Amino acid sequence: MNLEKKVKELAYQVGFDLCGITTAEPFYNLQQVLEQRVQTRFHSEFEELNLPKRLNPRLSSPEANSIIALGKVCPPVAPVKLARGQGKIARFARGRDYHLELREAMDRLSCLLQNQLSLTPLTTIVDTGPLIDRAVAARAGIGWYGKNCSIISQGYGSWIALGQILIKEKLKPDKPQKEQCGSCDKCLQACPTGALQGPYQLNSNLCLSQLTQTKSIIPKKYRLMLGTRIYGCDTCQEVCPYNNFSGNLVSEQEEEAIDLISLLRMSNSEFRRKYKDKAYAWRGKNILQRNAIIALGNLKEKSASKDLISLLNGPNTMLRGYSAWALGRIKSPEALEALERALKEEDDPWVREEIEDALKDNKQLKALINNKR
Ligand code: B12
Ligand code: SF4
Ligand code: SF4
């Protein structure tokens, strides 16, 4: 067995589903793509903006000569069937945090590469490193770029998390795979916000995945499009024919969904205890609670009125503002009364605006209540 094959055998042994090899040569062919993204402001607030570092692996690891690209299927892959009052977690974030899973597996693999093959692992990276994980994976041939921007692999589709180990030795690189989208454009058609503005072109600011994670104010139009998403968005992957596979991939883990009202009631310590090993915990409790408020507003969930009113009267400015919006959609008499009361007390200009908008939208209903008195 040649060295490259042995590397892959070890990768599968520690639990990776995909493994490919590429050189540590810079990705200069992407320079223009990255510059253009910054110019058009399509780039994400979560991207490393030091472009030379993104393009050249040797700026992070000067001795590197090869990159071992790795892919792991994100469990559970069974689709979530949501009950009323539940919010949706995208597949990449279900189960145990993929950052922890991949890091641990890469550490085990690094030990084996060193001890059994006398190779020299230098750095292990998953998600938060400067390199473009998808570009590494594509060049190492573990999948190809779909028009939805995701890396699609033969057999596992795009339900894969990506990582990489930079090593000192020169290994024989794999060949990239050919793109296989053909004339399909299902993902472009399905994207709810139009964030996919063309094949391989994502305006991150419009992407619902980014909106579930951002700390910026979410415009009202996009709040509606978020539906019951609490973390991430899977739409452009769910419609992809390459993800429509069956077989032995259905996880035995329970399907994962978030009970929206319980999330609103959660204390900080409860949150830490319950979600400490979840990928979606990294943004913190407030952001997930904000998303739960939006989901409850979209569901027009009357049974959440009491909890939303207590947030409207609470100390957190962000949660007060979104609760006002959600109560305005729920439109129950108690919601409107609470909004009116809150307007008299509220000092924050943004929250005031949210309350006024919520009441404005409900002018007719307000008049109806006043007439009944
Ligand atoms: C910032 C970020 C985001 C941002 C921006 C996403 C984006 N598309 O750029 C937001 C928050 C929106 C996001 C969302 C998601 N993300 Co994200 N994200 C990242 C992160 C940290 C950086 C991505 C990046 O560098 N983008 C910059 C652009 C330039 O890179 P690119 O998308 O690869 O763009 C390439 C194409 O446009 C291509 N290209 C341009 N023109 C052409 C033309 C042709 C013909 C071809 C073939 C290619 C091509 O060249 C570009 C450069 O390679 C990476 C981790 C990492 N460090 O790499 C994870 C990562 C990309 N995310 C990941 C995941 C799972 C997601 C979500 C699916 C999560 C979810 N369910 O909500 C969504 C998918 C949204 C989407 N359609 O892309 C996985 C991808 C796994 C996979 N199978 O591809 C990664 C790799 C994390 C990981 N380590 O597993 N993410
Ligand atoms: S993740 Fe959702 S919003 Fe983002 S590009 Fe895909 S379908 Fe569009
Ligand atoms: S939905 Fe169609 S166009 Fe989009 S990534 Fe999948 S195969 Fe490609």
XYZ file of C-alpha atoms and ligand atoms in Angstrom:
480
model
C 0.000 0.000 0.000
C 1.429 3.415 -0.893
C 1.831 6.166 1.708
C -1.183 8.186 0.523
C -3.440 5.113 0.771
C -2.155 4.425 4.280
C -2.946 8.028 5.308
C -6.530 7.572 4.074
C -6.895 4.192 5.817
C -5.910 5.831 9.104
C -8.333 8.707 8.490
C -11.219 6.253 8.017
C -10.023 4.304 11.073
C -10.432 7.364 13.353
C -13.933 8.032 12.003
C -13.651 10.299 8.962
C -15.898 9.485 6.016
C -13.842 11.305 3.386
C -10.162 12.036 2.937
C -8.185 13.622 0.111
C -4.751 15.124 -0.292
C -3.607 18.391 -1.836
C -0.441 20.459 -1.810
C 0.145 23.451 0.487
C 0.604 25.692 -2.553
C -1.301 29.016 -2.330
C -4.846 29.254 -3.723
C -3.986 32.263 -5.892
C -6.746 31.373 -8.361
C -9.225 32.533 -5.676
C -7.679 35.947 -5.092
C -10.059 37.672 -7.486
C -13.119 35.879 -6.031
C -12.218 37.001 -2.514
C -11.439 40.593 -3.531
C -14.683 40.811 -5.442
C -16.665 39.534 -2.457
C -15.260 42.272 -0.267
C -15.903 44.908 -2.963
C -19.522 43.825 -3.449
C -19.915 43.371 0.334
C -21.099 39.802 -0.252
C -18.565 38.551 2.288
C -19.642 37.291 5.681
C -19.093 38.944 9.043
C -17.645 35.578 10.135
C -14.892 35.465 7.503
C -11.197 36.105 8.068
C -10.439 39.340 6.203
C -6.684 38.930 5.933
C -6.767 37.766 2.289
C -3.088 36.732 1.936
C -3.569 34.459 4.973
C -6.723 32.981 3.449
C -4.929 32.179 0.216
C -1.555 30.961 1.416
C -1.439 28.023 3.858
C 2.256 28.702 4.498
C 1.467 32.030 6.159
C -0.152 29.998 8.963
C 2.213 27.065 8.778
C 5.516 27.960 7.039
C 6.862 24.399 6.915
C 3.739 22.870 5.343
C 4.009 20.987 2.053
C 0.773 18.990 1.977
C -2.775 19.264 3.284
C -4.857 16.264 4.301
C -8.478 17.321 3.706
C -11.087 15.532 5.791
C -14.858 15.219 5.757
C -17.259 13.840 8.341
C -20.960 13.259 7.867
C -23.022 15.504 10.154
C -25.342 13.401 12.301
C -28.249 13.008 12.536
C -29.164 13.044 8.889
C -32.797 12.086 9.397
C -35.041 15.064 8.628
C -36.570 16.767 11.623
C -40.342 16.743 11.808
C -41.213 19.735 13.925
C -44.112 19.785 16.339
C -45.931 23.087 16.922
C -43.924 25.343 19.210
C -40.587 23.861 18.148
C -37.727 25.562 16.333
C -35.392 24.095 13.752
C -31.671 23.450 14.112
C -29.817 22.941 10.814
C -28.224 19.550 10.335
C -24.599 20.644 10.596
C -25.303 21.801 14.144
C -27.268 18.786 15.363
C -25.715 16.174 17.601
C -22.411 16.864 19.328
C -20.584 20.034 18.167
C -18.783 19.095 14.951
C -15.837 21.271 15.923
C -15.235 19.036 18.962
C -15.832 15.839 16.979
C -13.479 16.796 14.154
C -10.795 18.238 16.419
C -10.683 15.078 18.527
C -10.582 12.834 15.462
C -7.863 14.995 13.878
C -5.789 14.818 17.077
C -6.090 11.016 17.030
C -5.179 10.966 13.343
C -2.169 13.253 13.906
C -0.818 10.825 16.535
C -1.237 7.872 14.159
C 0.374 9.747 11.251
C 3.344 10.487 13.458
C 3.687 7.096 15.150
C 2.790 4.736 12.326
C 3.865 6.636 9.197
C 6.604 8.937 10.614
C 4.871 11.978 9.143
C 5.009 15.454 10.712
C 1.566 17.006 11.367
C 1.896 20.773 11.884
C -1.595 22.243 12.337
C -5.151 20.968 12.512
C -7.954 23.263 11.373
C -11.734 23.124 11.436
C -13.971 26.017 10.449
C -12.307 28.790 12.450
C -8.938 28.800 10.658
C -7.959 31.328 7.991
C -8.075 28.863 5.062
C -11.141 28.369 2.876
C -12.121 24.859 3.991
C -14.283 24.264 0.914
C -11.534 25.306 -1.495
C -9.118 22.913 0.248
C -11.677 20.093 0.089
C -12.412 20.744 -3.600
C -8.734 20.829 -4.586
C -8.130 17.616 -2.599
C -10.939 15.946 -4.536
C -13.234 14.981 -1.657
C -16.137 16.694 -3.396
C -17.026 19.419 -5.865
C -18.544 22.898 -5.527
C -22.307 22.833 -5.915
C -24.022 25.946 -7.259
C -25.297 26.447 -3.684
C -21.598 26.927 -2.711
C -21.513 23.695 -0.653
C -19.048 20.911 -1.256
C -20.917 17.868 -2.497
C -19.394 14.437 -2.132
C -20.187 11.254 -3.950
C -22.272 9.136 -1.573
C -22.764 11.622 1.275
C -23.964 14.678 -0.635
C -23.187 17.961 1.114
C -24.069 16.858 4.652
C -20.408 16.905 5.583
C -18.302 19.031 7.910
C -14.794 19.810 6.713
C -11.405 19.954 8.395
C -7.752 19.669 7.469
C -4.311 18.722 8.752
C -1.262 20.515 7.374
C 1.819 18.318 7.267
C 5.505 18.860 6.509
C 6.042 16.049 4.002
C 5.252 16.142 0.294
C 2.533 13.631 -0.574
C 1.089 12.874 -3.992
C -1.979 15.125 -4.393
C -5.393 13.836 -5.489
C -7.174 15.251 -8.513
C -10.152 17.590 -8.053
C -13.547 16.177 -9.075
C -15.581 17.582 -11.933
C -18.579 19.757 -10.998
C -21.742 17.734 -11.496
C -24.589 20.247 -11.142
C -25.203 20.311 -14.876
C -28.284 22.316 -15.791
C -29.893 21.915 -12.343
C -30.662 25.136 -10.471
C -32.991 23.861 -7.729
C -31.003 25.507 -4.943
C -31.033 28.899 -6.672
C -34.799 28.676 -7.107
C -35.416 27.496 -3.539
C -33.344 30.047 -1.586
C -36.014 31.994 0.334
C -34.216 35.364 0.357
C -32.448 35.360 -3.002
C -29.107 35.226 -1.135
C -27.870 32.844 -3.831
C -27.616 35.513 -6.487
C -26.219 33.154 -9.102
C -24.299 29.884 -9.245
C -21.492 29.920 -6.574
C -22.457 33.516 -5.627
C -23.728 34.057 -2.125
C -24.618 37.427 -0.649
C -23.925 36.473 2.959
C -25.909 39.411 4.350
C -29.117 37.948 2.924
C -28.376 34.363 3.932
C -30.734 33.099 6.638
C -27.906 31.052 8.101
C -25.961 34.240 8.763
C -29.096 36.024 10.024
C -29.622 33.343 12.692
C -26.101 34.102 13.932
C -25.702 37.853 13.480
C -25.891 40.348 16.306
C -27.063 43.073 13.909
C -30.731 44.050 13.789
C -32.648 41.729 11.435
C -34.900 43.685 9.049
C -38.603 42.813 9.433
C -38.861 41.341 5.939
C -36.203 38.736 6.805
C -37.726 37.986 10.208
C -40.735 36.624 8.324
C -38.495 34.518 6.071
C -36.707 32.994 9.052
C -39.841 30.954 9.839
C -38.952 28.702 12.759
C -35.214 28.531 12.070
C -33.241 28.823 15.301
C -29.788 28.109 13.946
C -28.683 27.769 10.340
C -30.665 27.167 7.167
C -30.777 23.951 5.146
C -33.076 24.904 2.284
C -30.472 25.018 -0.503
C -29.180 21.612 0.593
C -32.532 19.953 1.224
C -33.597 20.485 -2.393
C -30.332 19.174 -3.831
C -30.753 15.851 -5.671
C -27.320 14.735 -4.431
C -28.629 14.885 -0.853
C -31.579 12.730 -1.634
C -30.067 9.427 -0.604
C -31.215 6.681 1.697
C -29.300 3.873 3.329
C -27.557 3.363 6.586
C -26.989 7.018 7.405
C -30.096 7.593 9.508
C -28.842 8.296 12.982
C -30.177 6.530 16.017
C -29.986 9.758 17.959
C -33.223 11.484 18.722
C -34.241 14.098 16.256
C -33.191 17.446 17.551
C -35.504 20.394 17.825
C -35.798 23.267 20.278
C -38.843 23.909 22.413
C -39.280 27.638 21.889
C -41.011 28.625 25.119
C -38.615 26.546 27.253
C -35.725 28.350 25.583
C -37.224 31.715 26.538
C -37.487 30.601 30.175
C -33.972 29.162 30.394
C -31.497 30.507 32.953
C -27.843 31.067 32.014
C -26.660 28.057 34.013
C -29.354 25.805 32.543
C -28.366 26.965 29.052
C -24.697 26.192 29.688
C -25.509 22.773 31.146
C -27.908 21.757 28.374
C -26.081 23.088 25.329
C -22.393 23.102 26.305
C -21.407 20.633 23.587
C -23.614 22.046 20.815
C -22.315 23.975 17.810
C -25.222 26.409 18.119
C -24.273 27.476 21.644
C -21.295 29.535 20.450
C -23.385 32.632 19.745
C -24.818 32.537 23.269
C -28.247 32.371 24.851
C -29.497 35.848 23.859
C -29.118 35.272 20.118
C -30.925 31.919 20.265
C -33.656 33.479 22.407
C -34.010 36.274 19.860
C -34.473 33.636 17.147
C -37.036 31.814 19.305
C -38.974 35.092 19.721
C -38.983 35.582 15.944
C -40.155 31.979 15.460
C -42.973 32.463 17.984
C -43.968 35.679 16.195
C -44.017 33.839 12.892
C -46.125 31.059 14.416
C -48.413 33.721 15.985
C -48.215 31.565 19.079
C -50.758 33.000 21.529
C -49.622 30.673 24.334
C -46.273 32.533 24.318
C -47.884 35.928 25.095
C -47.114 35.828 28.836
C -43.424 34.992 28.314
C -43.055 37.595 25.585
C -44.704 40.253 27.750
C -42.305 39.511 30.562
C -39.376 39.908 28.108
C -40.938 43.145 26.820
C -40.796 44.441 30.380
C -37.358 42.946 31.048
C -33.815 44.396 31.154
C -32.498 43.096 27.784
C -32.892 45.751 25.052
C -32.531 43.336 22.127
C -35.115 40.908 23.516
C -37.515 43.773 24.352
C -37.436 44.966 20.728
C -38.061 41.559 19.148
C -40.738 40.699 21.723
C -42.565 43.867 20.707
C -42.475 42.692 17.089
C -43.680 39.173 17.983
C -46.495 40.477 20.214
C -47.589 42.734 17.371
C -47.982 39.643 15.195
C -49.772 37.653 17.885
C -52.320 40.449 18.150
C -54.068 39.214 21.311
C -55.747 41.912 23.457
C -53.292 41.244 26.309
C -50.390 41.655 23.844
C -51.675 45.028 22.654
C -52.296 46.276 26.161
C -48.786 45.281 27.188
C -47.347 47.090 24.156
C -49.243 50.251 24.994
C -48.079 50.123 28.604
C -44.486 49.471 27.526
C -44.489 52.449 25.159
C -45.088 54.783 28.100
C -42.014 53.450 29.923
C -39.580 52.657 27.083
C -36.470 54.871 26.695
C -34.541 53.020 23.986
C -35.223 54.575 20.536
C -35.050 51.276 18.612
C -37.383 49.452 21.010
C -39.791 52.401 20.911
C -39.807 52.173 17.139
C -40.540 48.424 17.313
C -43.412 49.003 19.746
C -44.853 51.822 17.655
C -44.664 49.678 14.506
C -46.307 46.763 16.318
C -49.150 49.014 17.462
C -49.403 50.748 14.097
C -49.866 47.417 12.339
C -52.631 46.646 14.794
C -54.552 49.906 14.621
C -57.784 48.272 13.577
C -57.677 45.663 16.314
C -56.861 48.349 18.885
C -59.893 50.338 17.834
C -62.006 47.201 18.169
C -60.797 46.620 21.738
C -61.409 50.261 22.683
C -64.955 50.052 21.288
C -65.663 46.944 23.350
C -64.747 48.727 26.601
C -18.208 32.466 6.659
C -18.899 31.118 6.557
C -20.259 31.107 6.337
C -21.031 32.357 5.937
C -20.769 32.599 4.422
C -20.930 31.326 3.557
C -20.250 31.360 2.198
N -20.818 30.651 1.244
O -19.225 31.968 2.012
C -22.480 31.963 6.312
C -22.752 32.357 7.752
C -23.558 32.543 5.420
C -22.375 30.434 6.241
C -23.442 29.611 5.991
C -23.346 28.229 5.871
N -22.254 27.479 6.155
Co -20.501 28.222 6.532
N -18.719 28.757 6.742
C -18.152 29.932 6.673
C -16.627 29.811 6.777
C -16.196 30.188 8.195
C -15.883 30.622 5.734
C -16.491 30.522 4.317
C -15.735 31.312 3.306
O -14.548 31.435 3.388
N -16.407 31.866 2.320
C -15.710 32.615 1.304
C -16.079 32.116 -0.047
C -15.208 32.874 -1.060
O -15.793 30.767 -0.127
P -16.724 29.700 -0.879
O -18.134 29.691 -0.426
O -15.995 28.461 -0.722
O -16.754 30.343 -2.341
C -16.165 29.722 -3.388
C -17.065 29.610 -4.560
O -17.772 30.827 -4.664
C -16.040 29.371 -5.578
N -16.434 29.856 -6.875
C -16.592 31.119 -7.284
N -16.911 31.132 -8.585
C -16.942 29.833 -8.990
C -17.210 29.254 -10.197
C -17.149 27.860 -10.315
C -17.400 27.253 -11.631
C -16.840 27.050 -9.175
C -16.787 25.596 -9.264
C -16.572 27.643 -7.943
C -16.629 29.023 -7.877
O -14.861 30.026 -5.234
C -15.000 30.499 -3.933
C -13.708 30.281 -3.209
O -13.384 28.909 -3.110
C -16.423 28.273 6.487
C -15.257 27.625 7.222
C -13.947 28.029 6.589
N -13.029 28.518 7.399
O -13.758 27.899 5.407
C -17.801 27.649 6.883
C -18.337 26.521 6.012
C -18.159 26.924 4.561
N -19.764 26.512 6.328
C -20.301 25.341 6.281
C -21.697 25.095 6.391
C -22.135 23.681 6.709
C -22.609 26.150 6.207
C -24.129 26.024 6.067
C -24.593 24.848 5.240
C -24.725 25.946 7.500
C -26.214 25.950 7.585
N -26.887 24.819 7.388
O -26.804 26.971 7.893
C -24.501 27.391 5.409
C -24.487 27.297 3.877
C -24.708 28.616 3.182
C -24.190 28.584 1.745
N -25.071 28.428 0.784
O -22.975 28.707 1.522
C -19.277 24.243 6.014
C -19.416 23.742 4.553
C -19.534 22.250 4.394
C -19.756 21.876 2.951
N -20.195 20.659 2.737
O -19.535 22.631 2.033
C -17.913 25.037 6.295
C -16.751 24.620 5.420
C -17.579 24.788 7.781
C -16.912 23.442 7.988
N -15.629 23.441 8.325
O -17.487 22.405 7.824
N -21.079 30.018 6.390
S -28.574 28.681 3.560
Fe -30.732 29.302 3.170
S -30.695 31.518 2.866
Fe -28.567 30.786 2.758
S -28.197 30.446 0.595
Fe -28.938 28.504 1.358
S -31.171 28.567 1.109
Fe -30.422 30.655 0.847
S -29.502 21.722 -6.164
Fe -28.751 21.297 -8.239
S -27.576 23.147 -8.799
Fe -27.879 23.194 -6.579
S -26.048 22.237 -5.730
Fe -27.559 20.598 -5.951
S -27.171 19.727 -7.995
Fe -26.122 21.693 -7.924
